[in-house]
Amino acid sequence: MTSAIAPSRARTHAIFWVVTAMYLICGTLLGMHYGYLQGDALSRVAAARSVFFSRDPHLAAIGFIFTPLTTLAQLPLTLLSPWASALTRWGLTGLVSAPFMAGAVVQIYKIAFDRGCAVGTTIVVTALFALNPMIVFYGANGMSEALFLLCLCWAVRRLIRWTSTDDVHDLVATGIGLGLAYLTRYDALAAAAAIAPTVFVITALRHGYGQWRSRVRAALLDAVLITAPVLLAFGVWAATSWLITGEAFQQFSSAYGNTAILAQSGGGSTGGRAALTLTIGDVLALGPALLILVPIGVLLAWRRRDLDTLAALVGFGSVLAFAGYGYLQGLTFAFLRFYICAIPLLAVVTLHLSAPRGIRGIRRPGRDAVVRQQKPASRSATPLATVGAMLMAISLGITGIAMLNPTVSPQEFALRSIIAPDAMDTSPQRAGELRNIATFSTERRLAEYLDALALPRGSVLMDTVYGFAIFVATERPDTFVIPSDTDYTAILNQPAQHGIRYILSVPGKGRGESDAINRRYPTMYETGSSIATLELEIPSDGDGTPVWRLYRVLSTS
Amino acid sequence: MQSMAYGRNTHCRRRRPPSRADNARSGLILAGAILIGAVVFPLPTLTMFTLISTLGYAWTTLDRLLLFRRGLAADAIIITITDAAALAIPDAELPEYTVLVPAYNEPEVVGHLIAAMTALDYPRAKLQILLLLEQDDEVTITAAAAANLEDVVTVLLVPPAEPRTKPKACNYGLHFATGTIVTIYDAEDIPETLQLRRVVAAFEQLPANTACIQAKLAFHNPGQNLLTAWFTADYALWFNFVLPGLMRSNSPIPLGGTSNHLRRSVLDHIGAWDPYNVTEDADLGVRIAESGYRTAVIDSTTLEEANSDPINWIRQRSRWYKGYLQTWLVHMRRPRRLYRALGPVAMMRFTTLLAGTPIIACLNMVFWLITLTWLLGQPALVHQAFPPYVYFPALLSLVFGNFAVLYMNLITARETGNPALLLASLAAPLYWGMMSVAALKGCYQLLVNPSYWEKTFHGLSTPTTDDTQTTT
């Protein structure tokens, strides 16, 4: 058994806090200084805010379209919003995503440590991962990617450990990591679906003694240990959703779910070669060096009889493959962030260029534990590791450039105007970037306008499909009647009788189709549906946000 | 010797076990309080009940997970004595050893006994094996006589007197014991052959305040049917992980019914077995901790026969639950003294283990039924009894508590080299149903017939050699 040395606690803490601070500063600058906010991050803040400060505060208001962990993590933050509404208004969710992404960085550091890499390699690779612009951006902007990467990196690290420790603790941690990852993003199902059979095969082949029956039993048990936490997460989430909303899988069935969003906004792929090219392009934009390092890594792993690299490829690769498959099948969008796992994969493959040394700190070595060479890691990196780190550095530059390209990077390209502002530039690309950054500024002004009217509680009816941006910006969240309120349908049917003075809506095109007001009153804009009259029409300054329409509700008398 | 035994007896007398009247009185007071609450403030009483239960569930689950985690670490302090170290002790240095084998009405296991006892690697001259038979148990006495036990075993006839319990027989046997270490085996047990030598070596290594060394118990018939598989998983979890976890946490350890090896001198000091307690082993374990002594768990396994018949199993389990609760009540008669001896954490653990185990098993049935009615009809009463601050913790506790136990079973199956228990582990909720029935029976019996000994019938299995064994 190896000696129980873990990476120095002080060093791990130092990495964590320094990186957290870095992402936080970036997040604060992006939000408060440039007003550059991400819709998906903001809509989760809105959900979290509605749990405590909506007209009808209750836990189920977090919503059931997306898995809940990111929103749950934001709950403590939104608790402070009555005293500091800027927290929600500017989507300062970096406060949540920064420590999560820093956690992912720590996981990469620990993978290097488990591998026994040279100090130089460990520091350089960890730093290159932490400073990758995509990692910095998603550590700063409050999106669910940070938490997802943390969970997945943790699961993969423990899986890598398991291949040589055979420690049940590692097996269990992998399962729990995957379960938590599922509660953050659905993509984790792909990882679980790939990891469980891998574990099954490894155990079945490794249990070299005994009959095939006992081998299969042992392998099955290991696979069950990995999948059980994921199944629990899956079951609990589906059951909760079913108990509260009557539908187990709102992601697919709801008018607000992913399936509906795709149908309404277009942008899904039509398959074929173009889609495949875009998918591969996305992966390579984030980790171009994978093209060289994966074949080398696989070859080395084969020669060394080393399962570490296989574990990393299966863990991260499955999520990449799933994102690609989803896009090819027209099930999802070609967002660059769906391929973010290419970055940790690149880091881990680079680390695995160094030969494996003893893993430290095994709590309970399993029967099939592999004894590794205990030679202490030398201070200097091997030539191969140095080449790997250099390729990783080049990779980072390419990713940075790709992120500024609107075709490859539809959600991040506006960063160009933040990094390299140029007031004299009047090109359409520049205009597009500025519009993109200005997204949600109209909603903030609309919220200010409504706040200034000092309307009574529960007097503005809207849907949160687009209204989330108003809901996070308002100082008076209980003015609004939103779909998570249990009496929403009743109020929607008879707004005036329930004290509604204004109705906020958007045109019934694109995702506006799913807006509850448009579904209930399809001719609202044309006729007022005999309940309201158009008071204001507010064009949006932003990119992809619709024209807002403020209707005054006719009194019932 | 006589005076020592006398002293022990007075000790036992001073620590009078609760009479039926005591139990009835405390039970009545509690029931009365609940009844008054239920009549005057029905809903708050109900809500309070669900809230307290939920907190109890959550605490017990978390504590069990903590113990399991501590016990799962490779360096958990299970005492391991290698074969070489056990065999290295010269016969001359081995102490006198007494094995007590209480039996009642089980002629069929006498044959097993000879085989198991002969197999023990210990010098005959220093090993005293006392087969304790009730004087009126003619079938077993006849079987013992027919089996020519005399070479190996001394048959000791226990005078027929109430209470007819195993601890009373053991107390009687202790008068005739010559060993400085005393242990108890059931007649059908198959102890690992070097166990006694290992224990001697362990006592030498361990601190002087170690009063007892508990060997691990496992079953030789896990594959007989689903029930024996469940029981095996249950025992494997308890002896391999929870007991070491308890030991590591310096908590009182409820001893397993057999294979606990005790220092005679300590028994003379703190008293032997409470003849009125139906889990005298658990009671002794707590008394050991309460008196400032310690219990260790040794890596040596005694194979027992897992109960393969559901009715028989429920009888046995109901006795255990009853005894646990009884033990808790006995020791809680002087809560302040117990608190001073154990400290806050061990006191809580003593409560969750001995009172919590049977009570929770009873409550399970109640809450399963509530859950069922809730799923079927969502009645308003359930809705009112579970306001959000109870509902969500209760839901979490339901889901995660059940999952945690199931998952611990799976980990146990892997770590004890018993992957064949996978299906049984997954089907364990049915086993919990049986546990609940047993707990209800045990708790009811505690009120009406506290010292009645539910006899477990042995010899229902046909041990085969290729059965997988629960060993690590």
CSV table of N, CA and C in Angstrom, one decimal, chain B residues 188-256:
chain,number,residue,atom,x,y,z
B,188,GLU,N,-24.2,-24.5,17.1
B,188,GLU,CA,-24.1,-24.8,15.7
B,188,GLU,C,-23.0,-23.9,15.0
B,189,ASP,N,-22.3,-23.1,15.8
B,189,ASP,CA,-21.3,-22.2,15.3
B,189,ASP,C,-20.0,-23.0,14.8
B,190,ILE,N,-19.4,-22.4,13.7
B,190,ILE,CA,-18.1,-23.0,13.3
B,190,ILE,C,-17.1,-21.9,13.4
B,191,PRO,N,-16.4,-21.7,14.5
B,191,PRO,CA,-15.4,-20.7,14.7
B,191,PRO,C,-14.2,-21.0,13.8
B,192,GLU,N,-13.5,-20.0,13.4
B,192,GLU,CA,-12.3,-20.2,12.6
B,192,GLU,C,-11.3,-20.8,13.6
B,193,THR,N,-10.5,-21.8,13.1
B,193,THR,CA,-9.8,-22.7,14.0
B,193,THR,C,-8.7,-21.9,14.9
B,194,LEU,N,-8.2,-20.9,14.4
B,194,LEU,CA,-7.1,-20.2,15.2
B,194,LEU,C,-7.7,-19.1,16.1
B,195,GLN,N,-9.0,-19.0,16.1
B,195,GLN,CA,-9.7,-17.8,16.7
B,195,GLN,C,-9.2,-17.6,18.2
B,196,LEU,N,-9.1,-18.6,19.0
B,196,LEU,CA,-8.8,-18.5,20.4
B,196,LEU,C,-7.3,-18.0,20.5
B,197,ARG,N,-6.5,-18.5,19.7
B,197,ARG,CA,-5.1,-18.1,19.8
B,197,ARG,C,-4.9,-16.6,19.4
B,198,ARG,N,-5.7,-16.3,18.3
B,198,ARG,CA,-5.6,-14.9,17.9
B,198,ARG,C,-6.1,-14.0,19.0
B,199,VAL,N,-7.1,-14.4,19.7
B,199,VAL,CA,-7.7,-13.5,20.7
B,199,VAL,C,-6.6,-13.3,21.8
B,200,VAL,N,-5.9,-14.4,22.2
B,200,VAL,CA,-4.9,-14.3,23.2
B,200,VAL,C,-3.9,-13.3,22.8
B,201,ALA,N,-3.4,-13.5,21.5
B,201,ALA,CA,-2.4,-12.5,21.1
B,201,ALA,C,-2.9,-11.1,21.1
B,202,ALA,N,-4.2,-10.9,20.7
B,202,ALA,CA,-4.7,-9.6,20.6
B,202,ALA,C,-4.8,-9.0,22.0
B,203,PHE,N,-5.3,-9.7,23.0
B,203,PHE,CA,-5.3,-9.2,24.3
B,203,PHE,C,-4.0,-8.7,24.8
B,204,GLU,N,-2.9,-9.5,24.4
B,204,GLU,CA,-1.6,-9.0,24.8
B,204,GLU,C,-1.2,-7.7,24.1
B,205,GLN,N,-1.6,-7.5,22.9
B,205,GLN,CA,-1.3,-6.3,22.2
B,205,GLN,C,-2.1,-5.1,22.6
B,206,LEU,N,-3.3,-5.3,23.0
B,206,LEU,CA,-4.3,-4.2,23.2
B,206,LEU,C,-4.1,-3.6,24.6
B,207,PRO,N,-4.5,-2.4,24.8
B,207,PRO,CA,-4.4,-1.8,26.1
B,207,PRO,C,-5.1,-2.6,27.2
B,208,ALA,N,-4.7,-2.4,28.4
B,208,ALA,CA,-5.1,-3.2,29.5
B,208,ALA,C,-6.6,-3.1,29.7
B,209,ASN,N,-7.2,-1.9,29.3
B,209,ASN,CA,-8.6,-1.8,29.6
B,209,ASN,C,-9.5,-2.4,28.5
B,210,THR,N,-8.9,-3.3,27.7
B,210,THR,CA,-9.8,-4.0,26.7
B,210,THR,C,-10.5,-5.1,27.4
B,211,ALA,N,-11.8,-5.1,27.5
B,211,ALA,CA,-12.5,-6.1,28.2
B,211,ALA,C,-13.0,-7.2,27.4
B,212,CYS,N,-13.2,-6.9,26.1
B,212,CYS,CA,-13.8,-7.9,25.2
B,212,CYS,C,-13.3,-7.8,23.8
B,213,ILE,N,-13.1,-8.9,23.2
B,213,ILE,CA,-12.8,-9.0,21.8
B,213,ILE,C,-13.9,-9.7,21.0
B,214,GLN,N,-14.5,-9.0,20.1
B,214,GLN,CA,-15.6,-9.6,19.3
B,214,GLN,C,-15.1,-10.1,18.0
B,215,ALA,N,-15.3,-11.4,17.7
B,215,ALA,CA,-15.0,-11.9,16.4
B,215,ALA,C,-16.1,-11.6,15.4
B,216,LYS,N,-15.8,-11.6,14.1
B,216,LYS,CA,-16.8,-11.3,13.1
B,216,LYS,C,-17.7,-12.5,13.0
B,217,LEU,N,-19.0,-12.2,12.7
B,217,LEU,CA,-19.9,-13.4,12.5
B,217,LEU,C,-20.3,-13.3,11.0
B,218,ALA,N,-20.4,-14.5,10.4
B,218,ALA,CA,-20.9,-14.6,9.0
B,218,ALA,C,-21.6,-15.9,8.9
B,219,PHE,N,-22.2,-16.1,7.8
B,219,PHE,CA,-23.0,-17.3,7.6
B,219,PHE,C,-22.4,-18.3,6.6
B,220,HIS,N,-22.7,-19.5,6.8
B,220,HIS,CA,-22.2,-20.5,5.9
B,220,HIS,C,-23.2,-20.9,4.8
B,221,ASN,N,-24.4,-20.3,4.9
B,221,ASN,CA,-25.4,-20.6,3.9
B,221,ASN,C,-26.0,-19.4,3.2
B,222,PRO,N,-25.2,-18.5,2.7
B,222,PRO,CA,-25.8,-17.3,2.1
B,222,PRO,C,-26.6,-17.7,0.8
B,223,GLY,N,-26.3,-18.8,0.2
B,223,GLY,CA,-26.9,-19.1,-1.1
B,223,GLY,C,-28.1,-20.0,-0.9
B,224,GLN,N,-28.6,-20.2,0.3
B,224,GLN,CA,-29.7,-21.2,0.5
B,224,GLN,C,-31.0,-20.6,-0.1
B,225,ASN,N,-31.3,-19.4,0.3
B,225,ASN,CA,-32.5,-18.7,-0.3
B,225,ASN,C,-32.3,-17.2,-0.2
B,226,LEU,N,-33.3,-16.5,-0.6
B,226,LEU,CA,-33.2,-15.0,-0.6
B,226,LEU,C,-33.0,-14.5,0.8
B,227,LEU,N,-33.7,-15.1,1.8
B,227,LEU,CA,-33.6,-14.6,3.1
B,227,LEU,C,-32.2,-14.8,3.7
B,228,THR,N,-31.6,-15.9,3.4
B,228,THR,CA,-30.2,-16.1,4.0
B,228,THR,C,-29.3,-15.1,3.3
B,229,ALA,N,-29.5,-14.8,2.0
B,229,ALA,CA,-28.7,-13.9,1.3
B,229,ALA,C,-28.8,-12.5,2.0
B,230,TRP,N,-30.1,-12.1,2.3
B,230,TRP,CA,-30.3,-10.8,2.9
B,230,TRP,C,-29.6,-10.7,4.3
B,231,PHE,N,-29.8,-11.8,5.0
B,231,PHE,CA,-29.2,-11.9,6.3
B,231,PHE,C,-27.7,-11.8,6.3
B,232,THR,N,-27.1,-12.5,5.3
B,232,THR,CA,-25.7,-12.4,5.1
B,232,THR,C,-25.2,-11.0,4.8
B,233,ALA,N,-25.9,-10.3,3.9
B,233,ALA,CA,-25.5,-9.0,3.6
B,233,ALA,C,-25.6,-8.1,4.8
B,234,ASP,N,-26.7,-8.3,5.6
B,234,ASP,CA,-27.0,-7.6,6.8
B,234,ASP,C,-25.8,-7.7,7.8
B,235,TYR,N,-25.4,-9.0,8.0
B,235,TYR,CA,-24.3,-9.3,9.0
B,235,TYR,C,-23.0,-8.8,8.4
B,236,ALA,N,-22.8,-8.9,7.1
B,236,ALA,CA,-21.5,-8.5,6.5
B,236,ALA,C,-21.3,-7.0,6.8
B,237,LEU,N,-22.4,-6.2,6.5
B,237,LEU,CA,-22.3,-4.8,6.7
B,237,LEU,C,-22.1,-4.5,8.2
B,238,TRP,N,-22.8,-5.1,9.1
B,238,TRP,CA,-22.6,-4.9,10.5
B,238,TRP,C,-21.3,-5.2,11.0
B,239,PHE,N,-20.8,-6.4,10.8
B,239,PHE,CA,-19.5,-6.8,11.4
B,239,PHE,C,-18.3,-6.3,10.7
B,240,ASN,N,-18.4,-6.1,9.4
B,240,ASN,CA,-17.2,-5.7,8.7
B,240,ASN,C,-17.0,-4.2,8.7
B,241,PHE,N,-18.1,-3.4,8.8
B,241,PHE,CA,-17.9,-2.0,8.7
B,241,PHE,C,-18.5,-1.2,9.8
B,242,VAL,N,-19.7,-1.5,10.2
B,242,VAL,CA,-20.3,-0.7,11.3
B,242,VAL,C,-19.6,-0.9,12.6
B,243,LEU,N,-19.4,-2.1,13.0
B,243,LEU,CA,-18.7,-2.4,14.3
B,243,LEU,C,-17.3,-1.8,14.3
B,244,PRO,N,-16.5,-2.0,13.2
B,244,PRO,CA,-15.2,-1.3,13.3
B,244,PRO,C,-15.3,0.2,13.3
B,245,GLY,N,-16.4,0.7,12.7
B,245,GLY,CA,-16.6,2.2,12.7
B,245,GLY,C,-16.9,2.6,14.2
B,246,LEU,N,-17.8,1.8,14.8
B,246,LEU,CA,-18.1,2.1,16.2
B,246,LEU,C,-16.9,2.1,17.1
B,247,MET,N,-16.1,1.0,16.8
B,247,MET,CA,-14.9,0.8,17.6
B,247,MET,C,-13.9,2.0,17.5
B,248,ARG,N,-13.8,2.5,16.2
B,248,ARG,CA,-13.0,3.6,15.9
B,248,ARG,C,-13.5,4.9,16.6
B,249,SER,N,-14.8,4.9,16.8
B,249,SER,CA,-15.4,6.2,17.3
B,249,SER,C,-15.5,6.1,18.8
B,250,ASN,N,-14.9,5.0,19.5
B,250,ASN,CA,-15.0,4.9,20.9
B,250,ASN,C,-16.4,4.9,21.4
B,251,SER,N,-17.3,4.2,20.7
B,251,SER,CA,-18.7,4.1,21.1
B,251,SER,C,-19.0,2.8,21.7
B,252,PRO,N,-20.0,2.7,22.5
B,252,PRO,CA,-20.4,1.4,23.0
B,252,PRO,C,-20.7,0.4,21.9
B,253,ILE,N,-20.3,-0.8,22.0
B,253,ILE,CA,-20.5,-1.8,20.9
B,253,ILE,C,-21.5,-2.8,21.4
B,254,PRO,N,-22.7,-2.9,20.8
B,254,PRO,CA,-23.6,-4.0,21.2
B,254,PRO,C,-22.9,-5.3,20.7
B,255,LEU,N,-22.5,-6.2,21.6
B,255,LEU,CA,-21.8,-7.4,21.2
B,255,LEU,C,-22.7,-8.3,20.4
B,256,GLY,N,-22.1,-9.1,19.5
B,256,GLY,CA,-22.9,-10.0,18.7
B,256,GLY,C,-23.2,-11.2,19.6
